[in-house]
Structure formats: structure tokens, C-alpha cells
XYZ file of C-alpha atoms in Angstrom:
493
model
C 161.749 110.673 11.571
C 160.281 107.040 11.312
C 162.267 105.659 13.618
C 161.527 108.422 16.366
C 157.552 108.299 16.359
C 157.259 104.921 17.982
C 159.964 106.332 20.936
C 158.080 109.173 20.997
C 154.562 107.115 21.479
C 156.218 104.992 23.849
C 157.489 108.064 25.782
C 154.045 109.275 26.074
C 152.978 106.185 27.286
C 156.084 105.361 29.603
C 155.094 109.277 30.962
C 151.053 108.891 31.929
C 152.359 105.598 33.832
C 154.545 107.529 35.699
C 151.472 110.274 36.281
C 149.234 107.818 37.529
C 151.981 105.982 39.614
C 151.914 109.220 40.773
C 148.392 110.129 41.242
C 148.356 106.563 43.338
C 151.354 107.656 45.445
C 149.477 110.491 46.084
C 146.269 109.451 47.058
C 147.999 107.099 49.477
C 150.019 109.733 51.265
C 146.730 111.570 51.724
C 145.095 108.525 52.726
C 147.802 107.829 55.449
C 149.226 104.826 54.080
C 152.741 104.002 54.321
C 155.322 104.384 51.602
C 156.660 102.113 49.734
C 153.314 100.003 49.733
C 152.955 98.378 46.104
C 150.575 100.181 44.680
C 148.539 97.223 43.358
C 147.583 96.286 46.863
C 146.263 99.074 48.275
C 142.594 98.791 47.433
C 142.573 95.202 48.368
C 144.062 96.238 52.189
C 141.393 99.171 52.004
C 138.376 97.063 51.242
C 139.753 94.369 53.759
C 139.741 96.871 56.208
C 136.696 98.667 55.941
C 135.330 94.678 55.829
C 136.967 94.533 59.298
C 135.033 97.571 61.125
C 131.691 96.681 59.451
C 132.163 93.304 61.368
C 133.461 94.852 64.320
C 129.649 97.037 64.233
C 127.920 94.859 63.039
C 129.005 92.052 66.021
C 128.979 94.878 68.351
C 125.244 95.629 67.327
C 123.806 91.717 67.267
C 125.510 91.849 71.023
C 123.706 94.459 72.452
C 120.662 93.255 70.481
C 120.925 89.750 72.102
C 121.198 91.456 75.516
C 118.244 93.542 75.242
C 116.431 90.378 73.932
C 117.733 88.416 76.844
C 116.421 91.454 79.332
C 112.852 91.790 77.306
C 112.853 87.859 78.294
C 113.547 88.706 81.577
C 110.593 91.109 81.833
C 108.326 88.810 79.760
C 109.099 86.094 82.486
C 107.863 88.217 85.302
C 105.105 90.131 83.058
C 103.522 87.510 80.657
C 100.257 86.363 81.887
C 99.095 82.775 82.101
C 95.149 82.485 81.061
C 93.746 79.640 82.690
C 94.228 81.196 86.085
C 90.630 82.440 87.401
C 89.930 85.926 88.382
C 92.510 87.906 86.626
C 95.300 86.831 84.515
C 98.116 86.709 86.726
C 101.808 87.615 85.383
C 103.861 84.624 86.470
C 106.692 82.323 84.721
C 105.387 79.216 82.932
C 108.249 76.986 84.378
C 109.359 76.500 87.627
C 112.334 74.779 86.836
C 113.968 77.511 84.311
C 113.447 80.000 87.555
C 116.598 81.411 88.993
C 117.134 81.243 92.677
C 118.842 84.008 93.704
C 122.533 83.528 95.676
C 122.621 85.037 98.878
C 120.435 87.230 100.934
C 119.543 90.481 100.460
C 121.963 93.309 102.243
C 120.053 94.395 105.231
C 121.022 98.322 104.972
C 119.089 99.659 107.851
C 118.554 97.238 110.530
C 121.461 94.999 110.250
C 120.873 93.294 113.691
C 117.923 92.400 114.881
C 117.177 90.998 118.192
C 114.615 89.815 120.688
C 113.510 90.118 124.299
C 113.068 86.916 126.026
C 112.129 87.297 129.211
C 109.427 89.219 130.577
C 109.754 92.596 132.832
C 111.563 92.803 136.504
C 108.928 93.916 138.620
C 109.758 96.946 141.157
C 109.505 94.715 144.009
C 112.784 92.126 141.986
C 109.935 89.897 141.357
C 108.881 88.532 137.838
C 105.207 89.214 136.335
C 103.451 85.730 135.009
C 105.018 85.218 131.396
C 102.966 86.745 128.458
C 103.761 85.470 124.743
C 103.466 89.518 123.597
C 104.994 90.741 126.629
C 104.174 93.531 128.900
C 105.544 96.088 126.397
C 104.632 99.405 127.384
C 104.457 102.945 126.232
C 107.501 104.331 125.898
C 109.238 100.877 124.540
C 106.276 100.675 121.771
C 107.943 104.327 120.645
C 110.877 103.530 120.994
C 110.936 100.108 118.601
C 109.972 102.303 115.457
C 112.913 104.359 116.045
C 114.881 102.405 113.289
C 118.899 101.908 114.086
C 121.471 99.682 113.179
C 120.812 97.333 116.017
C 117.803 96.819 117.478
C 116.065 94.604 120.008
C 112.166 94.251 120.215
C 109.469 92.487 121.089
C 108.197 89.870 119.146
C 106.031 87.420 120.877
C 107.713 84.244 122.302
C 108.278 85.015 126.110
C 110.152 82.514 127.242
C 107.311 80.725 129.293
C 104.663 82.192 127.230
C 102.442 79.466 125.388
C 102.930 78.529 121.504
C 105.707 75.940 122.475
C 106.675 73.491 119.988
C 107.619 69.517 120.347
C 111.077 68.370 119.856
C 110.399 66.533 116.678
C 108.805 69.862 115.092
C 111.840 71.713 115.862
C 114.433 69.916 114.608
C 112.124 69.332 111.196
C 111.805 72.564 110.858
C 115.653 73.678 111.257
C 116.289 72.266 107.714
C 113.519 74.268 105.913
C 114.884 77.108 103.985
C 111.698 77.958 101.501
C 108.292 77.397 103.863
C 104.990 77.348 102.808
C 103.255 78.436 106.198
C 99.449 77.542 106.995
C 97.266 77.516 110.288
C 94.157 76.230 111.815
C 92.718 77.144 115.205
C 89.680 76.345 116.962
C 88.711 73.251 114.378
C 87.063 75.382 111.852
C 89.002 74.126 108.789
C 91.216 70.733 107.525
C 94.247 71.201 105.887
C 93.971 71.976 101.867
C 96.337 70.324 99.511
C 98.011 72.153 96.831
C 97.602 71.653 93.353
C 99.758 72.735 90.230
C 102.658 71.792 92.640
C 106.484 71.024 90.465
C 108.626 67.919 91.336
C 111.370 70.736 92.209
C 108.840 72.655 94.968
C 107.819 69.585 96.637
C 111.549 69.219 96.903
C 112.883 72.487 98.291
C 109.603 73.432 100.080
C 108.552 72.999 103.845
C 104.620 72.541 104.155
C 104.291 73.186 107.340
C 100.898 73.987 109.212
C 100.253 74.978 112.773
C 97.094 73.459 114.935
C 96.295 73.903 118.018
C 95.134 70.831 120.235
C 91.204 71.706 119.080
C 91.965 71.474 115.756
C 94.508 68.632 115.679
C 91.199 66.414 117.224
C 89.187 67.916 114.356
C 91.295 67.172 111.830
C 92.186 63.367 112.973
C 88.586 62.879 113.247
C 87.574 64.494 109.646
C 90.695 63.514 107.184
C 93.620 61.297 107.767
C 96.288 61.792 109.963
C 99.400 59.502 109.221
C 102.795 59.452 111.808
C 106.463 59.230 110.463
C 109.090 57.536 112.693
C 109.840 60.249 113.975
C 106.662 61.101 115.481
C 105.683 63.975 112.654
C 102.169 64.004 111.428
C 100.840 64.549 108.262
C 98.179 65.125 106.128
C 98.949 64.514 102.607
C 102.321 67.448 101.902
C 100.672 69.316 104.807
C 103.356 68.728 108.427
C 101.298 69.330 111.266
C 102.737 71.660 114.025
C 101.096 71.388 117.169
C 101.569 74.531 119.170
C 100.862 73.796 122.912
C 99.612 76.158 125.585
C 97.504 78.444 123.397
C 99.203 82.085 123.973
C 95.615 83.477 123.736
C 92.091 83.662 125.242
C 91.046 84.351 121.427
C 91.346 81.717 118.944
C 91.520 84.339 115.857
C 94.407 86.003 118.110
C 95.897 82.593 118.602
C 96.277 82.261 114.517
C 98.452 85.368 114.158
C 101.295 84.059 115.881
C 102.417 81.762 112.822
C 100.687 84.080 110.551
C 102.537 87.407 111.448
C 105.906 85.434 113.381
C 106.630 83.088 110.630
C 110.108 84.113 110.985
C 110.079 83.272 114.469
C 108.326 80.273 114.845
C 110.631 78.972 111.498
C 113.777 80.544 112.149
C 115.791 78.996 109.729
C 113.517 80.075 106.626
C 114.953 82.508 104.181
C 111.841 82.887 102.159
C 108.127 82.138 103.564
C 104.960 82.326 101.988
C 102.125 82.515 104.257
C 98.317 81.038 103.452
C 95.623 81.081 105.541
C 94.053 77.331 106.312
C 90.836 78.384 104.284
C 92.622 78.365 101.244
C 94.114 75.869 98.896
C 96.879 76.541 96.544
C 96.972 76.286 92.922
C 100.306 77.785 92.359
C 103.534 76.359 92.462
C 104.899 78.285 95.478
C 108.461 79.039 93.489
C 106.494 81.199 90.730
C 105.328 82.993 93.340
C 108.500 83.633 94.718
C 109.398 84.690 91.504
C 106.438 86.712 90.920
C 106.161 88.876 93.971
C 109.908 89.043 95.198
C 112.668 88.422 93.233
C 111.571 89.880 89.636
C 110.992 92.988 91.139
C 114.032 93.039 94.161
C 111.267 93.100 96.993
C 111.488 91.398 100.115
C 107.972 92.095 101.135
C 104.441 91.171 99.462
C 100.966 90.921 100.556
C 97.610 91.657 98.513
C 95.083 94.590 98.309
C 92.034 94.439 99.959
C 88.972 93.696 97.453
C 86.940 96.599 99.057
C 88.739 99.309 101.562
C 92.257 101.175 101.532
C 91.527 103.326 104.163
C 91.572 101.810 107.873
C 88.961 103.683 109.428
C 86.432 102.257 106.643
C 87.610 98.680 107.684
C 86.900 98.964 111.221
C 83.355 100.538 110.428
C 83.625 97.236 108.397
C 84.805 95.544 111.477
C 82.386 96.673 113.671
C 79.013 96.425 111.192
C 80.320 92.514 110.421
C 80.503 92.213 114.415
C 84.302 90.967 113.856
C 84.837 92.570 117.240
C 83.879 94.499 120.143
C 82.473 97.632 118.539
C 83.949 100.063 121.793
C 87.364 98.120 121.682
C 87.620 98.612 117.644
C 86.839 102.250 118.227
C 89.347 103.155 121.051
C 91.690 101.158 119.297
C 91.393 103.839 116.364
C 91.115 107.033 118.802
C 94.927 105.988 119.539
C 95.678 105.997 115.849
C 93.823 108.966 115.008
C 96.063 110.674 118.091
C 98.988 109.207 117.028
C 98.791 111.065 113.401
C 97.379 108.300 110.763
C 95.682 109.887 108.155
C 92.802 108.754 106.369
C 93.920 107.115 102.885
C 93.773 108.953 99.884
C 95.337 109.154 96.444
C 98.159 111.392 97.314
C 99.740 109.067 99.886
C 103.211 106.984 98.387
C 101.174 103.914 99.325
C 98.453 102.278 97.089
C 96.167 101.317 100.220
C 96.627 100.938 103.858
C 94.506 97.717 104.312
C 95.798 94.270 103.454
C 93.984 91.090 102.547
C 96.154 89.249 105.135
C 95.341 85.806 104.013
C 98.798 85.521 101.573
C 101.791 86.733 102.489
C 104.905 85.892 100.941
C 108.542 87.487 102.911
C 112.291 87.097 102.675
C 112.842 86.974 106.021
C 115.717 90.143 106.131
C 116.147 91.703 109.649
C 113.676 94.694 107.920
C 110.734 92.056 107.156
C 111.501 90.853 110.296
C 111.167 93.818 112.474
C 108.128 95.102 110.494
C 106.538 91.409 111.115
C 107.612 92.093 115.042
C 106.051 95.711 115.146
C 102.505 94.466 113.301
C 102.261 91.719 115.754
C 102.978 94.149 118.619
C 99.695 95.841 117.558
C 97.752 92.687 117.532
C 99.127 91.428 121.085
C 97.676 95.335 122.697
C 94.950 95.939 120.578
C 92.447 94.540 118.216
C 92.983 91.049 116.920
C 92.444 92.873 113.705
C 95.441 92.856 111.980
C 94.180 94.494 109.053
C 93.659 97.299 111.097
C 96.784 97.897 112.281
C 98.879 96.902 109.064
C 99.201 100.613 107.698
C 99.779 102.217 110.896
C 103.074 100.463 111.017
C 103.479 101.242 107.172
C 103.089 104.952 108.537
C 105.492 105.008 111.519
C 107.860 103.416 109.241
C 107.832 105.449 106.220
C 109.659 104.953 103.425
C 112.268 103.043 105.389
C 110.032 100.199 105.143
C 109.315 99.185 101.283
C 107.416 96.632 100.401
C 104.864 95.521 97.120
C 101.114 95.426 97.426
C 99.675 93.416 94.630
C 96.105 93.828 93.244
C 93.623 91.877 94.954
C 92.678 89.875 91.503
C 95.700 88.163 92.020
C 95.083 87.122 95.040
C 91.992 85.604 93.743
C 94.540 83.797 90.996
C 96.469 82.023 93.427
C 93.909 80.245 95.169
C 90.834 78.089 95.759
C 88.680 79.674 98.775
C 87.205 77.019 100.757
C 83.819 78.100 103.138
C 85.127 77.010 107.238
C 83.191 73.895 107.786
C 82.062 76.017 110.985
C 81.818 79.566 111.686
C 84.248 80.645 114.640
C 81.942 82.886 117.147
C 83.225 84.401 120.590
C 80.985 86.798 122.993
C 83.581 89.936 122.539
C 82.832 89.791 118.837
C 78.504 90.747 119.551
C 79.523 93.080 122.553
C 77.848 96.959 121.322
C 78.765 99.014 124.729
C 81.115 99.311 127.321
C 78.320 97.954 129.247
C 78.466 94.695 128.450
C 82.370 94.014 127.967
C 81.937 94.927 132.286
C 79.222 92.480 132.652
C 76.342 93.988 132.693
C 73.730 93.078 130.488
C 73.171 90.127 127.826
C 74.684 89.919 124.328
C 72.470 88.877 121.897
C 73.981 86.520 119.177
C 70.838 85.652 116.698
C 68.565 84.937 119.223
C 71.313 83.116 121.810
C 71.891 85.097 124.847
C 74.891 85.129 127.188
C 74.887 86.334 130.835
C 77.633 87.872 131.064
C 77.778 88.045 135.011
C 78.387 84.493 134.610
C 81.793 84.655 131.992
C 84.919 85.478 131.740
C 84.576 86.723 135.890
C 81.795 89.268 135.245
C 83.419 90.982 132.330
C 84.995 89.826 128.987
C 88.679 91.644 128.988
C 91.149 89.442 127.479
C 93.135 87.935 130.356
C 96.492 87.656 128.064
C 96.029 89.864 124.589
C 94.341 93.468 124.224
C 96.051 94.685 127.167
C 96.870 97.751 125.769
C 93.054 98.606 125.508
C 92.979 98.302 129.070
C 96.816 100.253 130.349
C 95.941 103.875 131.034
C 96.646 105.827 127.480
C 99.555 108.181 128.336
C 97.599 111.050 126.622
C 93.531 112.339 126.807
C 91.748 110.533 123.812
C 88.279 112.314 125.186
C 88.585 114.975 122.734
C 89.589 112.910 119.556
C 86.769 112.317 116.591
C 87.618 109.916 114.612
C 87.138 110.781 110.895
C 83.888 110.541 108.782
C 83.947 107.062 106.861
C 81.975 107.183 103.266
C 81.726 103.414 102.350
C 83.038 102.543 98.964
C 81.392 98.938 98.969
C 78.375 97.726 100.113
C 80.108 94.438 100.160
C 83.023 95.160 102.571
């Protein structure tokens, strides 16, 4: 009996191992682990395992967490704002070298080809008219070039023939310029500006390139210095001087749209322009601008809100209180717009104002920005010189076809220093108050200096070569049109 109680304790024993063998087995069946596993290993593979996924999550999460920080860097690039600019604090990148240029242009989708008429109208008779830079575009081919297709051809200033030629030397500088910072000065009211705040890598890829016309290139040579490459370039500091010969225009102010508004055309080879008026001087670097106003936000389009007015019939009541032109021309000029369907601005329409402050504009120059540059000049060869006026008409006949980014005006104010003209440009047509006097009869009074007008301009004061469109026969009766009430919103504007 002695002898059996040890066996029998070691039975026992020899019995719960084979229990909880079995209980193991068990739970590893039900787990879905192989059999014939030792036993022993099994929660060293488990906790090895459930090691692996955490890692797998975990690295899966810090992923995704480093791409959202890399995106919220993205946005912090194009949103962060940079205090010691005046006005307001403008959202701009701190670095011009970490900016990305982008490869490529962007897809035109709409207007994929874009051309331009040359050579002005066949008369019936087979002879030619005398060249005009705008044209004789009439009626039916101003409707017809805002009917957007695939391929298109416009006009666009530049008649072969026309004025605004450039020399030799100017055109083959300005074939290599692919980023442009675009300026102009007409009728010697202004000297060039140099930028400040400019980056070793701007100075670099930029074009400075500033259009005169023979009145101002005197001015200038007799005010700052003027110094000549070998090549026969001139410059004032960064500034190239373009001399545009033949003046297209009897209007100086009309004269300074054509590089204004036609950048593309009078730089042809520029991808990207940025446009400043030769009042202004530059304190940004121009690629943080780019960067800014284009690419952080996929436009191809930018220009600023006006400080005072959205609504265009408020800025030519503007216009015509400020004498900026002839009060009767300004009006018929917005009779034809009223006709034509533009709206008053209000808060409903897609568009946060219909008036510009034209003095910066910055473009990729896609066959889009192109044609909308073409049809907004259009306006300003047969109307107004006024090209605030006519801006958001074209926004209108375009629609939402044409998209583009108005920044607010205290940006504008950010990006530059506004210099006071050294003189104040003045023409008759700007104090004419009837119809009266733009057909010669009577005297304009301009602070006490009177002009006789039966002795200008051939008894009258019509443009000879811009405006024309004020003057062809409308093809509809504007008599009964009122234009609409204008509340001012500023005492200022």
C-alpha cells in the first residue's frame, strides 16, 4: 500500500499535465494556430505578433500624421502673415528660395488655341484702311470674340503697321524672359522705381522690363541716369528700358494700356508676368508674389480690389466727378453696357467686385488669360480709356468660364511704395462737360486755363485712332436707356 501512494501521486500529477497540455492544445486550435506547435512557444509568437500590427498602426498613423503636417505647412506657407509689411499683414512665404516653381503650364481646357489678327480690314473697294494698333473691329466681330471655342482668333492690338513697334535689341532681350516684371511710363510724368526686398534668385530669373515712350525716355535721361549695354539696351538701375515707337494713341493714358493690358503680347515668351504701374515701387520679391496670388491657390489670374467702388456705374460717376474723362463719352460708354445686360454689383453676384485697382496685375499667360487680356483691351481701344470701367463687363460676358482671384485692396497697399507723378498728366477731353464742346464749340475751362477748341484737334476733340467705337453708329437705340441710380459708398472715391 506504501509502495502504491507515491505512483498514485505521481499519476495525479503525470494526469493534470496531460489536462493542461490539453487545455493549451485547445486554446490553440481555437486560436487558429497550427498543430503540432510546441506549446511553450506560443505566447512568445502571439505577443511577437500582436508587437508586429501595433507597429504596422502605429507607422501607418505617424505617416499620415507627417503628411497632414507637411500639407498644414503648405497652407501656413501661403497663409502665414509677415508683420512688417504696411497696410495689412499680407499672407506670403518668408523665403523665396524654399518656393516651388511649378513644372509645366497650366492645361488650357477651354481655349486651347489662341490666335491673332494681323492685318487690318479689306475695304469693299480691295483697298486697305490706314493701319490701327486696335483695329477696326466692329460689331458683330466684338460678339462674336466672347463666344468661347476651342480655337479662337481675336483682336488684340498690334496691327501690323500700327504704332508700339519695338527695336531689334528689345526684341531679342526680351525672347529669353520667362518670369517679367512689367512697368510703364508715358508722357514723362514718372522715373523708373527700383525694387526693394528683391532675392539673389529673382534678380536672376526675372525680366525688369519697362516701356517709355520717346517723351518719357527724354525725361528720364534728363532726371536719373540712363546707362547703355553693348548691345545698345538701356537701363536704369534693374529697370530695361523699352522704347515703344510710333505712339498707337492720341491719348497718353491710352498709350500706357498697351503694355499694361498686352503684356503677353508685347513679351511673348513670358509664362508668368506681373504687371506694376510706373508710380509704384516694389517692396516684394516678385517670386512670393507669384507664390502668393497664383500658384498656392491654382489661379492663373490676379489683380486687386478697388479701395472704394465694386460697382462700375459708381466708378464712372467717380470718373466723371474726378474729370478722368469726357463726362458724355463716360456716359454713352455705360448706356452700351447698361443695353448690353451688366447689372449693377451687389452681394449676390459670384464675383466679390466688378472694379479693379489696375495698377498690379500678376498673370500666367494661358491662352484663357490671354484672351481675357485681348477682350479688356478691346474695350479700351472703342471706348473709354478707363479700363476700370470696362474690367467687369468682360468678367460678365465671360462668366464663370473665366476664373480668376481678386485680392483685398490692403494687400495691394502691402506690396508697394506709392510714389506722387512728379507732374500731373492733363488732356482737354478729360474737362470736356457736353457734347458741345467735344464738337468744338465753346471753351473748356481747366482751373482758370481756357482752350478754344475751334482751334484743336480740327474743331472737335474725337480721338483720331482710339474711342472709335463711341463714334460707329450703335447697332441698337440707346435713347431710351437710364442708366442706374449710383449711391456713393465713399466720399473718397
Amino acid at each position: 500500500m506504501d509502495k502504491e501512494s507515491p505512483r498514485s501521486v505521481s499519476f495525479r500529477t503525470h494526469r493534470r499535465g496531460e489536462r493542461s497540455n490539453l487545455t493549451l492544445h485547445t486554446k490553440d486550435v481555437e486560436a487558429g494556430l497550427p498543430l503540432g506547435r510546441v506549446s511553450q512557444d506560443n505566447p512568445m509568437k502571439i505577443v511577437w505578433k500582436k508587437g508586429f500590427i501595433r507597429l504596422v498602426l502605429v507607422g501607418g498613423i505617424l505617416w499620415m500624421l507627417l503628411i497632414l503636417l507637411a500639407s498644414l505647412l503648405h497652407v501656413w506657407s501661403c497663409q502665414s502673415s509677415i508683420s512688417f509689411f504696411s497696410g495689412c499683414p499680407i499672407p506670403l512665404a518668408d523665403d523665396p528660395d524654399k518656393i516651388v516653381i511649378p513644372k509645366g503650364r497650366t492645361p488650357d481646357e477651354i481655349v486651347k488655341n489662341l490666335t491673332y489678327v494681323m492685318e487690318d480690314e479689306i475695304l469693299p473697294d480691295g483697298t486697305q484702311s490706314s493701319p490701327l494698333f486696335g483695329g477696326h473691329q466692329n460689331w458683330s466681330q466684338r460678339e462674336e470674340s466672347f463666344r468661347l471655342k476651342s480655337n479662337m482668333k481675336v483682336h488684340c492690338g498690334f496691327i501690323r503697321n500700327g504704332g508700339a513697334e519695338m527695336a531689334p535689341a528689345d526684341i531679342k532681350y526680351a525672347k529669353k524672359c520667362r518670369f517679367v516684371v512689367a512697368s510703364g511710363i508715358f508722357d514723362g510724368y514718372d522715373v523708373p522705381h527700383q525694387p526693394s526686398n528683391l532675392s539673389p534668385r529673382s534678380k536672376k530669373l526675372f525680366c525688369f522690363l519697362m516701356a517709355v515712350d520717346e517723351t518719357s525716355l527724354k525725361f528720364i535721361k534728363e532726371n536719373v541716369t540712363v546707362t547703355e549695354d553693348s548691345d545698345g539696351g538701356k537701363w536704369v538701375g534693374i529697370w530695361r528700358l523699352v522704347l515703344l515707337k510710333h505712339p498707337p494713341y492720341d491719348e497718353p493714358r491710352r498709350n500706357g494700356k498697351v503694355p499694361k493690358i498686352l503684356t503677353h503680347r508685347l513679351f511673348p515668351k513670358a509664362q508668368y508676368s506681373i504687371w506694376i504701374d510706373g508710380k509704384m515701387e516694389l517692396i516684394v520679391d516678385p517670386l512670393l508674389i507669384l507664390e502668393r496670388y497664383l500658384w498656392c491657390g491654382k489661379h492663373t489670374f490676379a489683380i486687386s480690389q478697388h479701395k472704394h467702388h465694386r460697382n462700375i456705374y459708381e466708378e464712372a460717376d467717380s470718373n466723371k466727378r474726378r474729370k478722368r474723362y469726357a463726362r458724355p463719352l463716360i456716359d454713352l460708354h455705360m448706356k452700351i453696357y447698361r443695353y448690353e445686360g451688366l447689372e449693377p454689383w451687389n452681394s449676390t453676384k459670384k464675383t466679390i467686385s466688378d472694379v479693379p485697382e489696375g495698377a498690379i496685375i500678376i498673370r500666367e499667360h494661358t491662352a484663357m488669360s490671354n484672351l481675357f487680356s485681348c477682350l479688356w483691351f478691346n474695350e479700351v481701344n472703342l471706348f473709354t480709356p478707363r479700363d476700370q470701367l470696362s474690367f467687369g463687363y468682360v468678367v460678365y460676358r465671360l462668366g464663370d468660364l473665366f476664373r480668376f482671384f481678386m485680392f483685398p485692396n490692403c494687400e495691394y497697399n502691402s506690396l508697394f511704395v506709392l510714389h506722387p507723378h512728379i507732374r500731373e498728366h492733363s488732356s482737354r477731353i478729360e474737362w470736356v462737360t457736353n457734347w458741345n464742346q467735344l464738337k468744338g464749340n465753346g471753351t473748356i475751362s481747366n482751373k482758370g486755363k481756357d482752350w478754344d477748341q475751334a482751334n484743336a484737334n480740327n474743331g472737335n476733340l474725337i480721338e483720331s485712332r482710339g474711342g472709335l467705337g463711341l463714334w460707329t453708329p450703335y447697332p441698337a437705340n440707346l435713347d431710351s436707356v437710364v442708366l442706374p441710380p449710383v449711391d456713393r459708398t465713399s466720399k473718397a472715391g
